[in-house]
Amino acid sequence: MKMEELKPGEIDKILEHAPICYIPWGSLEWHGVQNPIGLDTLKAHQLCLMAAEKTGGVVHPPVYCGYNTMKPHAGFKKTLEMNKETVQVLAQDTFEQLYDEGFRIIFVLMGHYGGEHMKALREAGFLFQEKHKDAKILLFSDAEIAADKGIVGDHAAGYETSLMMYFSPQLVDIKLLPKDRPITIKEDGIGGPVDPRKSTIEEGRRIAEIVVEGMVARVKQLIGG
Ligand SMILES: [Zn+2]
């Protein structure tokens, strides 16, 4: 399902049955001392692979290109802040090329939630949709997809840290978090309703299953109608 690992004939077969391409789109961004900086993208990639297993289609290589990150927002390093134009040009080229290759359902899973970043991607998606009426493009963050199931996304707190622990426990070390004070955005670059020190693999699995269920439902709606 990983697009970069497929041979031409394998892609032809997939296009015949399910011309779907998932694009995990995130950033390289500070996610607390306990998490890897690629969290947004690593998380989105794994969720896309889980969804593609259920719907068919391919998963585009993860895109590490985030705008409106923690660097300008809160002054955190270990972050690559890209330009809005870079994000949009890369998105437009990628969407157009996937269309040219025969994909007709494009699902962009936005692992990075910067409001302006998501807006930039949605603008690119809107232009694509206007141009290609015989294709469908979906753009959602993982948190948006789980929202109607009572799950609240965050930045590097209990939600994202649990997901990361589920996908790659060896990449997370919650012992690195301070033990004797509240965790804050200002001091720790972490924000959300659930304390990251309460993160568990089980919670990550629960969230992942809910998000993937939501992704699959949205794609099946398109295939069905
Ligand atoms: Zn994140």
PDB file of C-alpha atoms and ligand atoms in Angstrom:
ATOM      1  CA  MET A   1       0.000   0.000   0.000  1.00  0.00           C
ATOM      2  CA  LYS A   2       2.987   2.278   0.436  1.00  0.00           C
ATOM      3  CA  MET A   3       3.043   4.013  -2.936  1.00  0.00           C
ATOM      4  CA  GLU A   4       6.822   4.253  -3.075  1.00  0.00           C
ATOM      5  CA  GLU A   5       7.133   0.470  -2.709  1.00  0.00           C
ATOM      6  CA  LEU A   6       4.707  -0.462  -5.500  1.00  0.00           C
ATOM      7  CA  LYS A   7       5.594  -1.625  -8.996  1.00  0.00           C
ATOM      8  CA  PRO A   8       3.751  -0.122 -12.004  1.00  0.00           C
ATOM      9  CA  GLY A   9       1.612  -3.225 -12.559  1.00  0.00           C
ATOM     10  CA  GLU A  10       0.600  -3.290  -8.896  1.00  0.00           C
ATOM     11  CA  ILE A  11      -0.504   0.345  -9.116  1.00  0.00           C
ATOM     12  CA  ASP A  12      -2.579  -0.467 -12.231  1.00  0.00           C
ATOM     13  CA  LYS A  13      -4.418  -3.191 -10.296  1.00  0.00           C
ATOM     14  CA  ILE A  14      -5.111  -0.860  -7.397  1.00  0.00           C
ATOM     15  CA  LEU A  15      -6.363   1.882  -9.720  1.00  0.00           C
ATOM     16  CA  GLU A  16      -8.759  -0.572 -11.298  1.00  0.00           C
ATOM     17  CA  HIS A  17     -10.345  -1.520  -7.980  1.00  0.00           C
ATOM     18  CA  ALA A  18      -9.893   1.521  -5.763  1.00  0.00           C
ATOM     19  CA  PRO A  19      -8.364   4.698  -7.248  1.00  0.00           C
ATOM     20  CA  ILE A  20      -7.853   6.095  -3.760  1.00  0.00           C
ATOM     21  CA  CYS A  21      -4.735   7.843  -2.504  1.00  0.00           C
ATOM     22  CA  TYR A  22      -4.234   8.770   1.128  1.00  0.00           C
ATOM     23  CA  ILE A  23      -1.752  11.555   1.826  1.00  0.00           C
ATOM     24  CA  PRO A  24      -0.409  11.778   5.388  1.00  0.00           C
ATOM     25  CA  TRP A  25       0.496  15.460   5.708  1.00  0.00           C
ATOM     26  CA  GLY A  26       2.250  16.821   8.762  1.00  0.00           C
ATOM     27  CA  SER A  27       5.165  18.823  10.020  1.00  0.00           C
ATOM     28  CA  LEU A  28       8.485  18.534  11.755  1.00  0.00           C
ATOM     29  CA  GLU A  29       7.618  20.308  14.963  1.00  0.00           C
ATOM     30  CA  TRP A  30       8.326  20.383  18.682  1.00  0.00           C
ATOM     31  CA  HIS A  31       5.992  17.913  20.414  1.00  0.00           C
ATOM     32  CA  GLY A  32       7.262  18.080  23.976  1.00  0.00           C
ATOM     33  CA  VAL A  33      10.442  16.545  25.377  1.00  0.00           C
ATOM     34  CA  GLN A  34       8.793  13.112  25.381  1.00  0.00           C
ATOM     35  CA  ASN A  35       7.911  12.809  21.682  1.00  0.00           C
ATOM     36  CA  PRO A  36       9.758  12.743  18.335  1.00  0.00           C
ATOM     37  CA  ILE A  37       9.455  15.916  16.271  1.00  0.00           C
ATOM     38  CA  GLY A  38       7.847  14.047  13.383  1.00  0.00           C
ATOM     39  CA  LEU A  39       4.842  13.017  15.497  1.00  0.00           C
ATOM     40  CA  ASP A  40       2.183  14.709  13.350  1.00  0.00           C
ATOM     41  CA  THR A  41       3.365  12.981  10.228  1.00  0.00           C
ATOM     42  CA  LEU A  42       4.300   9.624  11.753  1.00  0.00           C
ATOM     43  CA  LYS A  43       0.822   9.446  13.309  1.00  0.00           C
ATOM     44  CA  ALA A  44      -0.933  10.419  10.069  1.00  0.00           C
ATOM     45  CA  HIS A  45       1.073   7.860   8.089  1.00  0.00           C
ATOM     46  CA  GLN A  46       0.109   4.971  10.344  1.00  0.00           C
ATOM     47  CA  LEU A  47      -3.561   6.016  10.390  1.00  0.00           C
ATOM     48  CA  CYS A  48      -3.575   6.208   6.579  1.00  0.00           C
ATOM     49  CA  LEU A  49      -2.039   2.744   6.313  1.00  0.00           C
ATOM     50  CA  MET A  50      -4.722   1.356   8.623  1.00  0.00           C
ATOM     51  CA  ALA A  51      -7.489   3.017   6.575  1.00  0.00           C
ATOM     52  CA  ALA A  52      -6.065   1.874   3.222  1.00  0.00           C
ATOM     53  CA  GLU A  53      -6.020  -1.682   4.496  1.00  0.00           C
ATOM     54  CA  LYS A  54      -9.803  -1.463   4.842  1.00  0.00           C
ATOM     55  CA  THR A  55     -10.706   0.515   1.706  1.00  0.00           C
ATOM     56  CA  GLY A  56      -7.958  -0.381  -0.747  1.00  0.00           C
ATOM     57  CA  GLY A  57      -5.924   2.282  -2.475  1.00  0.00           C
ATOM     58  CA  VAL A  58      -2.416   3.522  -1.855  1.00  0.00           C
ATOM     59  CA  VAL A  59      -0.699   5.656   0.758  1.00  0.00           C
ATOM     60  CA  HIS A  60       1.484   8.466  -0.535  1.00  0.00           C
ATOM     61  CA  PRO A  61       4.822   8.852   1.305  1.00  0.00           C
ATOM     62  CA  PRO A  62       4.411  11.013   4.394  1.00  0.00           C
ATOM     63  CA  VAL A  63       4.785  14.727   3.683  1.00  0.00           C
ATOM     64  CA  TYR A  64       6.746  16.696   6.268  1.00  0.00           C
ATOM     65  CA  CYS A  65       5.766  20.231   5.304  1.00  0.00           C
ATOM     66  CA  GLY A  66       4.087  22.305   8.005  1.00  0.00           C
ATOM     67  CA  TYR A  67       3.208  25.978   8.167  1.00  0.00           C
ATOM     68  CA  ASN A  68       1.937  27.885  11.215  1.00  0.00           C
ATOM     69  CA  THR A  69       3.923  25.725  13.661  1.00  0.00           C
ATOM     70  CA  MET A  70       5.097  26.056  17.262  1.00  0.00           C
ATOM     71  CA  LYS A  71       8.126  28.062  16.155  1.00  0.00           C
ATOM     72  CA  PRO A  72       6.330  31.322  15.262  1.00  0.00           C
ATOM     73  CA  HIS A  73       3.403  30.427  17.540  1.00  0.00           C
ATOM     74  CA  ALA A  74       5.323  29.853  20.782  1.00  0.00           C
ATOM     75  CA  GLY A  75       9.028  30.141  20.004  1.00  0.00           C
ATOM     76  CA  PHE A  76       9.879  26.428  20.112  1.00  0.00           C
ATOM     77  CA  LYS A  77      12.885  25.200  18.159  1.00  0.00           C
ATOM     78  CA  LYS A  78      13.305  21.663  16.776  1.00  0.00           C
ATOM     79  CA  THR A  79      10.708  22.819  14.314  1.00  0.00           C
ATOM     80  CA  LEU A  80      10.774  23.562  10.598  1.00  0.00           C
ATOM     81  CA  GLU A  81       8.384  26.392   9.761  1.00  0.00           C
ATOM     82  CA  MET A  82       7.681  26.310   6.039  1.00  0.00           C
ATOM     83  CA  ASN A  83       6.078  29.078   4.001  1.00  0.00           C
ATOM     84  CA  LYS A  84       2.384  28.998   3.223  1.00  0.00           C
ATOM     85  CA  GLU A  85       3.287  29.167  -0.495  1.00  0.00           C
ATOM     86  CA  THR A  86       5.570  26.132  -0.167  1.00  0.00           C
ATOM     87  CA  VAL A  87       2.751  24.122   1.391  1.00  0.00           C
ATOM     88  CA  GLN A  88       0.263  25.204  -1.251  1.00  0.00           C
ATOM     89  CA  VAL A  89       2.506  24.668  -4.281  1.00  0.00           C
ATOM     90  CA  LEU A  90       3.539  21.239  -3.031  1.00  0.00           C
ATOM     91  CA  ALA A  91      -0.109  20.369  -2.380  1.00  0.00           C
ATOM     92  CA  GLN A  92      -1.280  21.574  -5.795  1.00  0.00           C
ATOM     93  CA  ASP A  93       1.454  19.687  -7.638  1.00  0.00           C
ATOM     94  CA  THR A  94       0.835  16.527  -5.629  1.00  0.00           C
ATOM     95  CA  PHE A  95      -2.955  16.607  -6.141  1.00  0.00           C
ATOM     96  CA  GLU A  96      -2.592  17.314  -9.881  1.00  0.00           C
ATOM     97  CA  GLN A  97      -0.048  14.570 -10.376  1.00  0.00           C
ATOM     98  CA  LEU A  98      -2.131  12.025  -8.496  1.00  0.00           C
ATOM     99  CA  TYR A  99      -5.067  12.944 -10.728  1.00  0.00           C
ATOM    100  CA  ASP A 100      -2.867  12.587 -13.808  1.00  0.00           C
ATOM    101  CA  GLU A 101      -1.883   9.120 -12.557  1.00  0.00           C
ATOM    102  CA  GLY A 102      -5.533   8.098 -12.386  1.00  0.00           C
ATOM    103  CA  PHE A 103      -6.426   8.563  -8.720  1.00  0.00           C
ATOM    104  CA  ARG A 104      -9.955   9.890  -8.232  1.00  0.00           C
ATOM    105  CA  ILE A 105     -10.299   9.960  -4.457  1.00  0.00           C
ATOM    106  CA  ILE A 106      -7.631  11.883  -2.579  1.00  0.00           C
ATOM    107  CA  PHE A 107      -7.743  11.835   1.201  1.00  0.00           C
ATOM    108  CA  VAL A 108      -5.411  14.294   2.889  1.00  0.00           C
ATOM    109  CA  LEU A 109      -5.042  13.396   6.554  1.00  0.00           C
ATOM    110  CA  MET A 110      -3.724  16.502   8.263  1.00  0.00           C
ATOM    111  CA  GLY A 111      -1.639  15.492  11.248  1.00  0.00           C
ATOM    112  CA  HIS A 112      -0.601  19.077  12.001  1.00  0.00           C
ATOM    113  CA  TYR A 113      -3.430  21.272  13.233  1.00  0.00           C
ATOM    114  CA  GLY A 114      -2.096  24.810  12.787  1.00  0.00           C
ATOM    115  CA  GLY A 115      -5.259  26.689  11.813  1.00  0.00           C
ATOM    116  CA  GLU A 116      -3.582  28.643   9.027  1.00  0.00           C
ATOM    117  CA  HIS A 117      -1.782  25.516   7.835  1.00  0.00           C
ATOM    118  CA  MET A 118      -5.037  23.592   7.487  1.00  0.00           C
ATOM    119  CA  LYS A 119      -6.598  26.585   5.748  1.00  0.00           C
ATOM    120  CA  ALA A 120      -3.701  26.685   3.261  1.00  0.00           C
ATOM    121  CA  LEU A 121      -4.172  23.007   2.416  1.00  0.00           C
ATOM    122  CA  ARG A 122      -7.939  23.400   2.146  1.00  0.00           C
ATOM    123  CA  GLU A 123      -7.535  26.285  -0.284  1.00  0.00           C
ATOM    124  CA  ALA A 124      -5.360  24.070  -2.491  1.00  0.00           C
ATOM    125  CA  GLY A 125      -7.934  21.305  -2.165  1.00  0.00           C
ATOM    126  CA  PHE A 126     -10.755  23.636  -3.103  1.00  0.00           C
ATOM    127  CA  LEU A 127      -8.976  24.749  -6.303  1.00  0.00           C
ATOM    128  CA  PHE A 128      -8.368  21.117  -7.218  1.00  0.00           C
ATOM    129  CA  GLN A 129     -11.994  20.213  -6.592  1.00  0.00           C
ATOM    130  CA  GLU A 130     -13.231  23.107  -8.733  1.00  0.00           C
ATOM    131  CA  LYS A 131     -11.046  21.951 -11.600  1.00  0.00           C
ATOM    132  CA  HIS A 132     -11.740  18.214 -11.435  1.00  0.00           C
ATOM    133  CA  LYS A 133     -15.418  17.440 -11.033  1.00  0.00           C
ATOM    134  CA  ASP A 134     -14.867  13.729 -11.635  1.00  0.00           C
ATOM    135  CA  ALA A 135     -12.577  13.465  -8.607  1.00  0.00           C
ATOM    136  CA  LYS A 136     -13.131  13.951  -4.883  1.00  0.00           C
ATOM    137  CA  ILE A 137     -10.713  15.394  -2.407  1.00  0.00           C
ATOM    138  CA  LEU A 138     -11.187  15.088   1.345  1.00  0.00           C
ATOM    139  CA  LEU A 139      -9.133  17.068   3.837  1.00  0.00           C
ATOM    140  CA  PHE A 140      -9.490  16.293   7.533  1.00  0.00           C
ATOM    141  CA  SER A 141      -7.335  16.358  10.610  1.00  0.00           C
ATOM    142  CA  ASP A 142      -7.366  13.121  12.616  1.00  0.00           C
ATOM    143  CA  ALA A 143      -8.874  15.064  15.537  1.00  0.00           C
ATOM    144  CA  GLU A 144     -11.748  16.354  13.391  1.00  0.00           C
ATOM    145  CA  ILE A 145     -12.611  12.837  12.320  1.00  0.00           C
ATOM    146  CA  ALA A 146     -12.791  11.606  15.915  1.00  0.00           C
ATOM    147  CA  ALA A 147     -14.599  14.703  17.231  1.00  0.00           C
ATOM    148  CA  ASP A 148     -18.129  13.323  16.851  1.00  0.00           C
ATOM    149  CA  LYS A 149     -17.066  10.320  18.951  1.00  0.00           C
ATOM    150  CA  GLY A 150     -16.188  12.542  21.879  1.00  0.00           C
ATOM    151  CA  ILE A 151     -12.448  12.568  21.287  1.00  0.00           C
ATOM    152  CA  VAL A 152     -10.590  15.855  21.573  1.00  0.00           C
ATOM    153  CA  GLY A 153      -7.293  16.368  19.756  1.00  0.00           C
ATOM    154  CA  ASP A 154      -4.385  18.207  21.313  1.00  0.00           C
ATOM    155  CA  HIS A 155      -0.805  19.230  20.830  1.00  0.00           C
ATOM    156  CA  ALA A 156       1.563  16.602  22.268  1.00  0.00           C
ATOM    157  CA  ALA A 157      -0.670  15.962  25.307  1.00  0.00           C
ATOM    158  CA  GLY A 158      -2.585  12.783  26.198  1.00  0.00           C
ATOM    159  CA  TYR A 159      -4.175  12.346  22.785  1.00  0.00           C
ATOM    160  CA  GLU A 160      -1.136  12.673  20.527  1.00  0.00           C
ATOM    161  CA  THR A 161       1.289  11.071  22.970  1.00  0.00           C
ATOM    162  CA  SER A 162      -0.989   8.029  23.362  1.00  0.00           C
ATOM    163  CA  LEU A 163      -1.269   7.654  19.583  1.00  0.00           C
ATOM    164  CA  MET A 164       2.492   7.862  19.245  1.00  0.00           C
ATOM    165  CA  MET A 165       2.961   5.282  22.003  1.00  0.00           C
ATOM    166  CA  TYR A 166       0.572   2.929  20.241  1.00  0.00           C
ATOM    167  CA  PHE A 167       2.312   3.223  16.877  1.00  0.00           C
ATOM    168  CA  SER A 168       5.939   3.379  18.048  1.00  0.00           C
ATOM    169  CA  PRO A 169       6.380   2.940  21.810  1.00  0.00           C
ATOM    170  CA  GLN A 170      10.157   3.018  21.431  1.00  0.00           C
ATOM    171  CA  LEU A 171       9.958   6.630  20.188  1.00  0.00           C
ATOM    172  CA  VAL A 172       8.192   7.967  23.312  1.00  0.00           C
ATOM    173  CA  ASP A 173       9.594   8.479  26.805  1.00  0.00           C
ATOM    174  CA  ILE A 174       7.070  10.046  29.182  1.00  0.00           C
ATOM    175  CA  LYS A 175       9.620   9.816  32.013  1.00  0.00           C
ATOM    176  CA  LEU A 176      11.283  12.855  30.443  1.00  0.00           C
ATOM    177  CA  LEU A 177       8.296  15.028  31.405  1.00  0.00           C
ATOM    178  CA  PRO A 178       8.507  17.107  34.615  1.00  0.00           C
ATOM    179  CA  LYS A 179       6.918  15.284  37.565  1.00  0.00           C
ATOM    180  CA  ASP A 180       6.292  18.044  40.053  1.00  0.00           C
ATOM    181  CA  ARG A 181       4.292  20.723  38.231  1.00  0.00           C
ATOM    182  CA  PRO A 182       1.486  21.198  35.704  1.00  0.00           C
ATOM    183  CA  ILE A 183       2.376  20.879  32.020  1.00  0.00           C
ATOM    184  CA  THR A 184       1.810  24.053  30.005  1.00  0.00           C
ATOM    185  CA  ILE A 185       2.054  25.285  26.454  1.00  0.00           C
ATOM    186  CA  LYS A 186       4.325  28.122  27.484  1.00  0.00           C
ATOM    187  CA  GLU A 187       6.868  26.039  29.369  1.00  0.00           C
ATOM    188  CA  ASP A 188       6.551  22.664  27.703  1.00  0.00           C
ATOM    189  CA  GLY A 189       5.052  23.334  24.286  1.00  0.00           C
ATOM    190  CA  ILE A 190       2.289  20.890  25.149  1.00  0.00           C
ATOM    191  CA  GLY A 191      -1.408  21.681  25.279  1.00  0.00           C
ATOM    192  CA  GLY A 192      -4.662  19.794  25.623  1.00  0.00           C
ATOM    193  CA  PRO A 193      -7.271  18.494  28.037  1.00  0.00           C
ATOM    194  CA  VAL A 194      -5.519  15.215  28.928  1.00  0.00           C
ATOM    195  CA  ASP A 195      -2.218  15.289  30.809  1.00  0.00           C
ATOM    196  CA  PRO A 196       0.493  13.684  28.624  1.00  0.00           C
ATOM    197  CA  ARG A 197       1.762  11.803  31.714  1.00  0.00           C
ATOM    198  CA  LYS A 198      -1.482   9.790  31.579  1.00  0.00           C
ATOM    199  CA  SER A 199      -0.793   8.552  28.035  1.00  0.00           C
ATOM    200  CA  THR A 200      -1.092   4.830  27.399  1.00  0.00           C
ATOM    201  CA  ILE A 201      -0.730   2.447  24.481  1.00  0.00           C
ATOM    202  CA  GLU A 202      -4.301   1.227  25.085  1.00  0.00           C
ATOM    203  CA  GLU A 203      -5.689   4.753  24.788  1.00  0.00           C
ATOM    204  CA  GLY A 204      -3.684   5.225  21.611  1.00  0.00           C
ATOM    205  CA  ARG A 205      -5.186   2.074  20.152  1.00  0.00           C
ATOM    206  CA  ARG A 206      -8.700   3.169  21.089  1.00  0.00           C
ATOM    207  CA  ILE A 207      -8.209   6.572  19.445  1.00  0.00           C
ATOM    208  CA  ALA A 208      -6.589   5.095  16.328  1.00  0.00           C
ATOM    209  CA  GLU A 209      -9.477   2.682  15.803  1.00  0.00           C
ATOM    210  CA  ILE A 210     -12.054   5.464  16.121  1.00  0.00           C
ATOM    211  CA  VAL A 211     -10.177   7.753  13.723  1.00  0.00           C
ATOM    212  CA  VAL A 212      -9.701   5.014  11.142  1.00  0.00           C
ATOM    213  CA  GLU A 213     -13.361   4.035  11.383  1.00  0.00           C
ATOM    214  CA  GLY A 214     -14.259   7.671  10.608  1.00  0.00           C
ATOM    215  CA  MET A 215     -11.853   7.825   7.669  1.00  0.00           C
ATOM    216  CA  VAL A 216     -13.168   4.597   6.192  1.00  0.00           C
ATOM    217  CA  ALA A 217     -16.797   5.724   6.601  1.00  0.00           C
ATOM    218  CA  ARG A 218     -16.091   8.938   4.678  1.00  0.00           C
ATOM    219  CA  VAL A 219     -14.359   7.117   1.836  1.00  0.00           C
ATOM    220  CA  LYS A 220     -17.098   4.476   1.658  1.00  0.00           C
ATOM    221  CA  GLN A 221     -19.700   7.234   1.386  1.00  0.00           C
ATOM    222  CA  LEU A 222     -17.915   8.442  -1.751  1.00  0.00           C
ATOM    223  CA  ILE A 223     -17.547   4.990  -3.261  1.00  0.00           C
ATOM    224  CA  GLY A 224     -21.180   4.165  -2.509  1.00  0.00           C
ATOM    225  CA  GLY A 225     -22.546   7.343  -3.992  1.00  0.00           C
TER     226      GLY A 225
HETATM  227 ZN    ZN B   1       0.808  17.408  16.640  1.00  0.00          ZN
END
